[in-house]
Short mmCIF file of C-alpha atoms and ligand atoms in Angstrom, two decimals:
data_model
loop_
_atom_site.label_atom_id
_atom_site.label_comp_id
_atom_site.label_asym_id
_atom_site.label_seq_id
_atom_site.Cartn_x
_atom_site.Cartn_y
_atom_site.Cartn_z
CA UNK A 1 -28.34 0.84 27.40
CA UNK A 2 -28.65 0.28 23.54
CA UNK A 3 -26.20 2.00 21.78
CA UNK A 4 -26.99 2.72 17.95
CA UNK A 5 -24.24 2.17 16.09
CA UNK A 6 -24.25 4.70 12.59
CA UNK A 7 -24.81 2.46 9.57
CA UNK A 8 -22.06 3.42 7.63
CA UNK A 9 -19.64 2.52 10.72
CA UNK A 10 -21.54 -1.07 11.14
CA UNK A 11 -21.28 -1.57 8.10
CA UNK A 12 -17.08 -1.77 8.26
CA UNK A 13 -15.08 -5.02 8.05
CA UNK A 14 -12.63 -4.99 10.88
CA UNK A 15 -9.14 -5.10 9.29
CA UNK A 16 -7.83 -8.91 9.24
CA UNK A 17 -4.26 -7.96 9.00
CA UNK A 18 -4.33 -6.36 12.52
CA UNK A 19 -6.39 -9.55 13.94
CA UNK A 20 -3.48 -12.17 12.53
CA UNK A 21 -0.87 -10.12 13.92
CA UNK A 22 -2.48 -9.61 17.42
CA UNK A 23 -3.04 -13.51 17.33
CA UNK A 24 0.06 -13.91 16.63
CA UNK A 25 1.65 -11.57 19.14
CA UNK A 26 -0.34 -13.18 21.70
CA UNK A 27 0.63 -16.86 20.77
CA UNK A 28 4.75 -15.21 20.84
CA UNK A 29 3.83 -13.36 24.85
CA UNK A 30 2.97 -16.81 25.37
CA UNK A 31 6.55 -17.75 25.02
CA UNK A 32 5.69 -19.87 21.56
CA UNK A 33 8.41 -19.72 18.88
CA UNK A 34 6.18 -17.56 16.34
CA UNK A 35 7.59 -16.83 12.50
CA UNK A 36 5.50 -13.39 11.63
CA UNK A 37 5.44 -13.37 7.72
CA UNK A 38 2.42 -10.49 8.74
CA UNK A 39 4.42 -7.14 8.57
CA UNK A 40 3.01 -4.52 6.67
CA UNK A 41 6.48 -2.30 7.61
CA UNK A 42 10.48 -2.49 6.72
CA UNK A 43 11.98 -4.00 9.70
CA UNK A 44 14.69 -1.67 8.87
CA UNK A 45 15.24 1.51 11.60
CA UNK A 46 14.12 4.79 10.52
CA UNK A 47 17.44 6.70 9.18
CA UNK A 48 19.15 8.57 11.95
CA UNK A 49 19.25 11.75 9.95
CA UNK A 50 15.32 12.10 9.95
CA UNK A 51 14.92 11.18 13.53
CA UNK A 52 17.93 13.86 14.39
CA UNK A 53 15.65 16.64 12.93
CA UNK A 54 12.81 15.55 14.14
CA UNK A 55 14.41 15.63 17.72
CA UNK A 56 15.89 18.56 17.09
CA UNK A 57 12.66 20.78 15.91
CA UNK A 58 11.12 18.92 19.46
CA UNK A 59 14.03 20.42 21.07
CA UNK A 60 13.79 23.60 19.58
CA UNK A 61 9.67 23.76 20.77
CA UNK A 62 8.51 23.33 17.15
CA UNK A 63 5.18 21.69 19.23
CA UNK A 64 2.34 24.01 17.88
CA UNK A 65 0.12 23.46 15.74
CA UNK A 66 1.07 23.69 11.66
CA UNK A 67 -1.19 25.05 8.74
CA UNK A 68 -3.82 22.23 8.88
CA UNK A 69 -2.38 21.02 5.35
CA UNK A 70 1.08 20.87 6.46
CA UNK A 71 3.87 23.30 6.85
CA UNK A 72 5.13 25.36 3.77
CA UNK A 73 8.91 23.69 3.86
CA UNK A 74 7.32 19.91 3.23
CA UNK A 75 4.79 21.26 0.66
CA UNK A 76 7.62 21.96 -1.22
CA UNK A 77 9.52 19.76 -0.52
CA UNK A 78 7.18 16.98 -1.89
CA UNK A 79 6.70 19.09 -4.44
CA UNK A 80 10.10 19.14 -5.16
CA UNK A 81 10.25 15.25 -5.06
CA UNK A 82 7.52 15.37 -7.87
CA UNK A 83 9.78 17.16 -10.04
CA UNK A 84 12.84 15.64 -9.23
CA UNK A 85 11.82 11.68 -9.27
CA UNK A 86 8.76 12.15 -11.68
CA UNK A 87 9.55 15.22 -13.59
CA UNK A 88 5.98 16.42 -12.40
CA UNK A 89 4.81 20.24 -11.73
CA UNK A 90 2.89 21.07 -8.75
CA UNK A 91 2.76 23.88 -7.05
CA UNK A 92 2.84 24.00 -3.16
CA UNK A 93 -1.07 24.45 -3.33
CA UNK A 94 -2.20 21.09 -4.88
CA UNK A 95 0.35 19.37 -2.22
CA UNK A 96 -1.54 18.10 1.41
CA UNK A 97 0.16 16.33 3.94
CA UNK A 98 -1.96 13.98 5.56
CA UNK A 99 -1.97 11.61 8.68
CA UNK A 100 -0.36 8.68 6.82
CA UNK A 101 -0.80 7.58 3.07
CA UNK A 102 -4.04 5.89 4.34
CA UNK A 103 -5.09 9.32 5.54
CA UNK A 104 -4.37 10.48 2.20
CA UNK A 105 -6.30 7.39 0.18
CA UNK A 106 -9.12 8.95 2.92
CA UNK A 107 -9.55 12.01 1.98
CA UNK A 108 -9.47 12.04 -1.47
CA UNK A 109 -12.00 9.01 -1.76
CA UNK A 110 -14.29 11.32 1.26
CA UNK A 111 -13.41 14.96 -0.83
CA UNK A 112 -14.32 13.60 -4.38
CA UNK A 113 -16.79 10.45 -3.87
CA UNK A 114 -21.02 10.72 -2.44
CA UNK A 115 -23.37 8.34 -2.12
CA UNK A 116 -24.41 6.66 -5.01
CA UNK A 117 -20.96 6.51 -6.45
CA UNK A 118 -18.85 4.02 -7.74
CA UNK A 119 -15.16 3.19 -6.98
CA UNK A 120 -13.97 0.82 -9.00
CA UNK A 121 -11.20 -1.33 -7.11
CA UNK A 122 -9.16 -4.07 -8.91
CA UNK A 123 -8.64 -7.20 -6.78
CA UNK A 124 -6.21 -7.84 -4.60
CA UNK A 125 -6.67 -4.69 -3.40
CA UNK A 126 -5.10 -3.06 -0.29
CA UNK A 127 -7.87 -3.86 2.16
CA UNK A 128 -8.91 -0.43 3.17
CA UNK A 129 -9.94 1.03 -0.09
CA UNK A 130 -13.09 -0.86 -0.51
CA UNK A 131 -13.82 0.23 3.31
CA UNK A 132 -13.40 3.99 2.55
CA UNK A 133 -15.75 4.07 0.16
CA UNK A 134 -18.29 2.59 1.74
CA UNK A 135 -17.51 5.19 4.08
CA UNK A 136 -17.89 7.99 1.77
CA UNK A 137 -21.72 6.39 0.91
CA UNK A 138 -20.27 5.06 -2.45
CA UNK A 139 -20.32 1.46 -3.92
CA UNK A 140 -16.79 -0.60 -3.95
CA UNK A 141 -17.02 -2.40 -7.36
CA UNK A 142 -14.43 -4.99 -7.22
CA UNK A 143 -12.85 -6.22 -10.33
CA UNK A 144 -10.78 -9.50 -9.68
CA UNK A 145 -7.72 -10.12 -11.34
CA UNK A 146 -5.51 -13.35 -11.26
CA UNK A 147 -1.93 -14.27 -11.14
CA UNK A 148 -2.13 -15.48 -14.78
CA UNK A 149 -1.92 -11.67 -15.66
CA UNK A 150 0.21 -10.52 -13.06
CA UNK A 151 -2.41 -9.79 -10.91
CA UNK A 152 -2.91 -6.44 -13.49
CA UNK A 153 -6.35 -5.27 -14.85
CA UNK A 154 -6.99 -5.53 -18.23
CA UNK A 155 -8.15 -2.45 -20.26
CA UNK A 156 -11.50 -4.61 -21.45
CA UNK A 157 -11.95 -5.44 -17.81
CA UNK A 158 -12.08 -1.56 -16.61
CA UNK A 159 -13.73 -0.77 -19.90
CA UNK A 160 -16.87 -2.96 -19.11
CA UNK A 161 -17.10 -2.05 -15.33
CA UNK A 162 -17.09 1.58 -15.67
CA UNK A 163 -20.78 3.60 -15.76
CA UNK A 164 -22.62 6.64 -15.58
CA UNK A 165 -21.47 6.12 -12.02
CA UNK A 166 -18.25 5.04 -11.54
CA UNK A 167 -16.29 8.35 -9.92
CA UNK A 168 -12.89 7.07 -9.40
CA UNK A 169 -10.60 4.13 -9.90
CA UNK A 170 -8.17 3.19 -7.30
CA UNK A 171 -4.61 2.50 -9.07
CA UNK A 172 -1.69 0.87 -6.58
CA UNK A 173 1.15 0.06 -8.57
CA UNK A 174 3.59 -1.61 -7.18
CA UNK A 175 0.81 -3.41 -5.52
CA UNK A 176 0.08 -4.40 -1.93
CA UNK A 177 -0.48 -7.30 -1.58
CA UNK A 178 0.99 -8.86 -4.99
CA UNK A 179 3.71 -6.70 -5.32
CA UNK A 180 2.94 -6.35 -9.19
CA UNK A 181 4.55 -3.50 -11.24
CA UNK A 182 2.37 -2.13 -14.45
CA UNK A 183 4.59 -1.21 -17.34
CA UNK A 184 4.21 2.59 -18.18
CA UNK A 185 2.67 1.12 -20.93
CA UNK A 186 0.18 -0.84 -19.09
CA UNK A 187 -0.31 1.78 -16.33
CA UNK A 188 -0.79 4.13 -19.52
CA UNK A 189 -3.91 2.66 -20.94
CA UNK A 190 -5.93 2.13 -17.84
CA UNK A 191 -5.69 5.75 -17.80
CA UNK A 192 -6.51 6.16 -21.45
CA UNK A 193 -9.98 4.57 -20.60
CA UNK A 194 -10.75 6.62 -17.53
CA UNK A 195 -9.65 9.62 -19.16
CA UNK A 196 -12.20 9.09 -22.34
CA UNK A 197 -14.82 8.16 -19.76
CA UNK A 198 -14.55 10.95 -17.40
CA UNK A 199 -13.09 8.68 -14.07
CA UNK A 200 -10.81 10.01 -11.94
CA UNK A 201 -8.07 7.97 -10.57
CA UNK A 202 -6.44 7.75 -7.06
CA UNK A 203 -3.03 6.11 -7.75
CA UNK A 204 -1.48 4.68 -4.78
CA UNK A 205 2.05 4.99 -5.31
CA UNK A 206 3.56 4.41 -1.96
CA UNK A 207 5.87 1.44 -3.15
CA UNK A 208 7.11 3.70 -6.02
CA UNK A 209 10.99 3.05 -5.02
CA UNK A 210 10.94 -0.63 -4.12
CA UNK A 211 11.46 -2.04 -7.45
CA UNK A 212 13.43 -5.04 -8.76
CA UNK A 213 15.13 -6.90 -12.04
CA UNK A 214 15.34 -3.22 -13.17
CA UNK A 215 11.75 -2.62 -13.65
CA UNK A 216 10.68 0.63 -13.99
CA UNK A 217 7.82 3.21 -12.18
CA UNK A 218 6.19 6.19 -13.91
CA UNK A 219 3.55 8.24 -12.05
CA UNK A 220 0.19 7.74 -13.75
CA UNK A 221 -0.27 11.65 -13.43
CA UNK A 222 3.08 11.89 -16.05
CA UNK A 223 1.55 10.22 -19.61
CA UNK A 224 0.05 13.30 -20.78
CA UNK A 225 -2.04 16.68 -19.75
CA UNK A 226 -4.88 14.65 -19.12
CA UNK A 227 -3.32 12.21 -17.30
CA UNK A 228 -2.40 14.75 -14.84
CA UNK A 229 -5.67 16.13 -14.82
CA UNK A 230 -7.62 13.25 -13.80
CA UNK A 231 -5.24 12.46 -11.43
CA UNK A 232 -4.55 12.11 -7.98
CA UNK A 233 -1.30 11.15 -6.80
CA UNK A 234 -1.71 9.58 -2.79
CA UNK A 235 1.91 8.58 -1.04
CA UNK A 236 3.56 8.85 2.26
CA UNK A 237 6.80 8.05 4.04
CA UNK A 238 5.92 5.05 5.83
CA UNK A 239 7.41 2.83 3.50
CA UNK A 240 10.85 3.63 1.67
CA UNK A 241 12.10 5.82 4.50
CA UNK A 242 10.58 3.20 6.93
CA UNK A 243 8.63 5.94 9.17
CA UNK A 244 5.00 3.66 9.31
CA UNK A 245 4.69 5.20 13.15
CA UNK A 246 5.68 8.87 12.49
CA UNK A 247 1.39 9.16 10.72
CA UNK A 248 3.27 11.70 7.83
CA UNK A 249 1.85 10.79 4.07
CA UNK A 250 0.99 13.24 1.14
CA UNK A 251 -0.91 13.53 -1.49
CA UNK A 252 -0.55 15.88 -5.01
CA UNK A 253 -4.32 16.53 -7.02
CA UNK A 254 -5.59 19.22 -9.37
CA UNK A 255 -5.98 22.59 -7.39
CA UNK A 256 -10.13 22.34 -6.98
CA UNK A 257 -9.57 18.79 -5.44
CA UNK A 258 -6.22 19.93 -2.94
CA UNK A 259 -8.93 22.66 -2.01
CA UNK A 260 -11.84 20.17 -1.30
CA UNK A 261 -9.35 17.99 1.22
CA UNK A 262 -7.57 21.06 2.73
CA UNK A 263 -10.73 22.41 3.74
CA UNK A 264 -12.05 18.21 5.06
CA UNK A 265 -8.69 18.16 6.65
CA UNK A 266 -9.22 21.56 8.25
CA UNK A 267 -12.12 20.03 9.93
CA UNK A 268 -10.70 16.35 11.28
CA UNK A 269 -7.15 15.90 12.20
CA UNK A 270 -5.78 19.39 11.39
CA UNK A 271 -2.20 19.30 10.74
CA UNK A 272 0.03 16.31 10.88
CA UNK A 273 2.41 16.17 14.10
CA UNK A 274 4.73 19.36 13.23
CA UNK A 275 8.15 17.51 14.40
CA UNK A 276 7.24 14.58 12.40
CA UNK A 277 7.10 16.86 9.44
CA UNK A 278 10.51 18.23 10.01
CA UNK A 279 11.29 14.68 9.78
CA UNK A 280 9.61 14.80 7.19
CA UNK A 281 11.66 17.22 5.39
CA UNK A 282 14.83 15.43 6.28
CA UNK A 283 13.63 12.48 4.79
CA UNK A 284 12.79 14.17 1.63
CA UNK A 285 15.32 16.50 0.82
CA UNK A 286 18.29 14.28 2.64
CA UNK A 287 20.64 11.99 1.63
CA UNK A 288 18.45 8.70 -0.57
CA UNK A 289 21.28 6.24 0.08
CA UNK A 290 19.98 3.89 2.97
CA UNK A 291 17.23 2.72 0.51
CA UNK A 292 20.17 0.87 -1.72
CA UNK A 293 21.01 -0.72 0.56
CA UNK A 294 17.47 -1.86 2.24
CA UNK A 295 16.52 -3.28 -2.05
CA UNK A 296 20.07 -5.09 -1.53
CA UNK A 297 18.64 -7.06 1.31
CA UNK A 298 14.69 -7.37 -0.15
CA UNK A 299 15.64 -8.57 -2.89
CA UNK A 300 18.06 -11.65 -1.36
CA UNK A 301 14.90 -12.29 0.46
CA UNK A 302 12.37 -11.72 -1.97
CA UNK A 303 14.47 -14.06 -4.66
CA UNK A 304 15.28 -16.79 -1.64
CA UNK A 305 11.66 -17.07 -1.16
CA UNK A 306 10.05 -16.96 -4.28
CA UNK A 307 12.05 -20.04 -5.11
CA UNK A 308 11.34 -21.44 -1.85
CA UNK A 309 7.79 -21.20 -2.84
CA UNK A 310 8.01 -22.58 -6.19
CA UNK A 311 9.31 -26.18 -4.85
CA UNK A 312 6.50 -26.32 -1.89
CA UNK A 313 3.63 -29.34 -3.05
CA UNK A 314 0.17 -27.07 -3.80
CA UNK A 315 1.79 -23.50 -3.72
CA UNK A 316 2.73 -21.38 -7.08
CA UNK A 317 3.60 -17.97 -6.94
CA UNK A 318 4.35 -15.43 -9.32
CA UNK A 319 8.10 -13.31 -9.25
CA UNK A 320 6.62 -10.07 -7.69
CA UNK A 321 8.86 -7.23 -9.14
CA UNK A 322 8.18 -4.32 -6.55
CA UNK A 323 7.00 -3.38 -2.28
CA UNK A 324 8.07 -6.30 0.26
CA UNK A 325 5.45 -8.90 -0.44
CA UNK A 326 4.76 -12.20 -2.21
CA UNK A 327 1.41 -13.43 -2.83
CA UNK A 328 1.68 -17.34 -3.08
CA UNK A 329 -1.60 -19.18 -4.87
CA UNK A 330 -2.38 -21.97 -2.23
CA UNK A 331 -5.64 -23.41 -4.35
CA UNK A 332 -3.11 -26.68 -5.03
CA UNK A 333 -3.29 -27.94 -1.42
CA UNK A 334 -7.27 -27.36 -1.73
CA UNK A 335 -7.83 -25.51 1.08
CA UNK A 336 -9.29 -21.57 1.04
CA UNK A 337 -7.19 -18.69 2.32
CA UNK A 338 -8.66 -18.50 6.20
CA UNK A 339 -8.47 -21.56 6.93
CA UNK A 340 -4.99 -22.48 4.94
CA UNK A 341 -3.75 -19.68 7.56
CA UNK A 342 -5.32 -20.72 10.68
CA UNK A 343 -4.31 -24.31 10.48
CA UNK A 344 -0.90 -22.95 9.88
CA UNK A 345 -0.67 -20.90 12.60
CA UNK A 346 -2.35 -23.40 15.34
CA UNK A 347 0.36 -26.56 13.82
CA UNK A 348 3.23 -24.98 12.85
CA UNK A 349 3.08 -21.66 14.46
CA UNK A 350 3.97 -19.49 11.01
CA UNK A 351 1.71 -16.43 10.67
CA UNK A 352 0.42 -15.45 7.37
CA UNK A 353 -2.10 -12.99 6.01
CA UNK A 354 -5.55 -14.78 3.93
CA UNK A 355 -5.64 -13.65 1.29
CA UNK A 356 -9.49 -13.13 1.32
CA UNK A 357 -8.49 -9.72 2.92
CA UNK A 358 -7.37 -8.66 -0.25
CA UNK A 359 -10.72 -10.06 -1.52
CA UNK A 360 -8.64 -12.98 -3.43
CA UNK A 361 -9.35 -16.49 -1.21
CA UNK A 362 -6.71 -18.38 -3.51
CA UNK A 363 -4.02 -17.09 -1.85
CA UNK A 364 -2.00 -15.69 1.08
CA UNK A 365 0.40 -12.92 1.60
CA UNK A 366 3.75 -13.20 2.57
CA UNK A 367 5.45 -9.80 3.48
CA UNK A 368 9.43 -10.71 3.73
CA UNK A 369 10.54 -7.92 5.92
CA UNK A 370 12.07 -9.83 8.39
CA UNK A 371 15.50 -11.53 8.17
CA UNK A 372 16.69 -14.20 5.67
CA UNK A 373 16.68 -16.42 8.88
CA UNK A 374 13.43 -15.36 9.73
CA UNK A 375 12.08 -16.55 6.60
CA UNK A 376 13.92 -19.56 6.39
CA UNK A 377 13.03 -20.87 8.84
CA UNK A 378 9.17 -20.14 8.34
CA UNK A 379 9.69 -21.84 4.93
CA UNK A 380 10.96 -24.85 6.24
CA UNK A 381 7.73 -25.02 8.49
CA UNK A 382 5.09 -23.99 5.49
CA UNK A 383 6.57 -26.81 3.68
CA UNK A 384 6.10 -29.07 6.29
CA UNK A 385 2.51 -28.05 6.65
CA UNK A 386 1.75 -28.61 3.00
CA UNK A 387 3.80 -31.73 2.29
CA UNK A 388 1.55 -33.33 5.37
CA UNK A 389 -1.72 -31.93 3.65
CA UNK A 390 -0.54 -34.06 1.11
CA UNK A 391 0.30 -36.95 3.37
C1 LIG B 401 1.41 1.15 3.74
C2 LIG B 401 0.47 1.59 2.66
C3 LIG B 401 -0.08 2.89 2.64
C4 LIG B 401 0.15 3.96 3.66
O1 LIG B 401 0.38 3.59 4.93
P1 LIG B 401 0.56 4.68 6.07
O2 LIG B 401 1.21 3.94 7.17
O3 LIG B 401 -0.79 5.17 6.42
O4 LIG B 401 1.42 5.78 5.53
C5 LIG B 401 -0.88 3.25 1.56
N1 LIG B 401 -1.14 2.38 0.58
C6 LIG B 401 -0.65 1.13 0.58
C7 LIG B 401 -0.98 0.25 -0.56
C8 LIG B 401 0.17 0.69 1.62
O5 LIG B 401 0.63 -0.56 1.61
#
């Protein structure tokens, strides 16, 4: 039999970041002594507070199914975290909760893009984005950006990329994978430019609370009117209440856009799991203070490694200021980023992301949650590896 497999589906790149870490996992079942600098989650537990509800509402036979755009009490509550961290009005309406933030990145790129369509995405990019568009029928146009600017987009850049065509840009600041932070300022112009071109923008704000040296976030939907207008706010719980297996994220658009993925929703997952949304609720209207104490430890390990980095022969890497990643260049020991991270693996046994994922094949990602002697001694082994490039 000959199956036929849809061209949009054939057309997908499998996600690399799974395929390292199921290499790796397989090398560690294996009984090898594996360093995983893969993890796209906090290694921290999720707070007992949230799973208590969420066991409780189980207990209580809170098992049916929800409104397929989540239950009233997390609509607001999200809502009510707009307000409260980003001084931002929505009503319950233009709130969904979705499968996961990249459920929510999903459905707004599938409710508001059609074939033909451009998304523009600035590189490094979160891998999936350019994926979902191509899902949606509309063309990823990739705009690379460098460390020498922080990884961050230029306003001339977006200026010169955007067409009769272009339907969205996709905005993730703080960034995975360079853990960048745009000023408000910076974040502020982008929008300027897609405002006076008629672009609407998805900004990916997932890493919102994982900040460091005192920089600071503002919501790209809080410049102005028009900022809100044109925007569409995606986030989710996976990552500052550490929940990445509970599937809750949300999203907050304009009301004819909330309407337009309600009624997609309606017609593919249906609600999210109803006792992870009373988790949910926990987790947002709860008490905030575990995250302190989670930045205390990132940022040992974030400045312990960055200055690691700094002193290996062939690797530079900018001082990422926000999420749980570092995003070392690696063009100095002359080697591209899949095989860089294969020969690593196979000779020293350290796992790392390419960075050609991200579309950027100068470098690698480094995600640092896992312990200080985790990434010590994964260090000591990258340095070995480049010092006998060298050699
Ligand atoms: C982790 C992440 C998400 C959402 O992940 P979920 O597990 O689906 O909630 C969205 N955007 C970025 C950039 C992420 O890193």
């Amino acid at each position: 039999m000959e199956y036929k497999i849809s061209a949009r589906a054939a057309s997908l790149t499998p996600s690399l970041t799974l395929a390292i870490d199921a290499k790796a996992k397989a090398l560690k079942a294996e009984g090898q002594d594996v360093v995983g600098f893969g993890a796209g989650e906090p290694d921290f537990d999720t707070p007992q507070h949230i799973k208590d509800a969420a066991a409780a509402a189980l207990a209580a036979g809170f098992t049916k199914y929800t409104p397929s755009s989540g239950t009233p009490e997390l609509r607001q509550a999200v809502a009510d975290k707009f307000k409260r961290d980003n001084g931002l009005d929505y009503k319950p309406s233009q709130i969904i909760i979705n499968c996961g933030g990249k459920h929510s990145c999903f459905n707004v790129i599938f409710a508001t893009c059609q074939d033909g369509d451009e998304v523009i995405i600035p590189a490094p990019y979160w891998l999936s984005y350019p994926e979902m568009a191509k899902l949606a029928g509309a063309k990823p146009v990739i705009l690379p950006t460098t460390d020498k600017t922080e990884f961050k987009l230029t306003p001339e850049q977006l200026r010169a990329a955007i067409t009769p065509k272009t339907r969205l840009l996709v905005f993730n600041s703080p960034s995975n994978p360079t853990g960048s932070v745009y000023t408000p300022e910076e974040a502020r112009a982008i929008g300027d430019i897609c405002i006076e071109k008629g672009v609407l923008i998805m900004s990916d704000e997932i890493y919102e609370h994982l900040l460091y040296d005192g920089v600071k976030h503002q919501s790209m939907a809080s410049f102005s009117s028009a900022h809100y207008e044109h925007t569409i706010i995606v986030h989710g719980l996976a990552k500052a209440w550490s929940m990445t297996g509970w599937r809750l994220g949300f999203l907050a658009a304009p009301q004819p856009i909330a309407k337009a993925i309600d009624a997609v929703q309606s017609h593919s997952t249906s609600n999210p799991t109803s006792f992870a949304q009373k988790g949910g609720v926990a987790a947002l209207n709860g008490p905030q203070d575990h995250l302190k104490t989670w930045m205390t430890e990132f940022d040992k390990r974030r400045k312990y490694a960055w200055e690691r980095l700094n002193k290996i022969p062939g690797i530079s890497c900018v001082n990422p200021k926000g999420a749980f990643y570092l995003f070392p260049n690696i063009s100095g020991t002359g080697m591209k980023s899949t095989d860089f991270c294969a020969k690593l693996l196979e000779q020293e046994k350290v796992a790392a992301v390419p960075g050609i994922a991200f579309g950027a094949d100068d470098y690698i990602r480094l995600s640092y949650a896992t312990s200080l002697a985790n990434i010590e001694k994964g260090l000591d082994r990258i340095e070995k590896f480049c010092i006998s490039l060298k050699g």
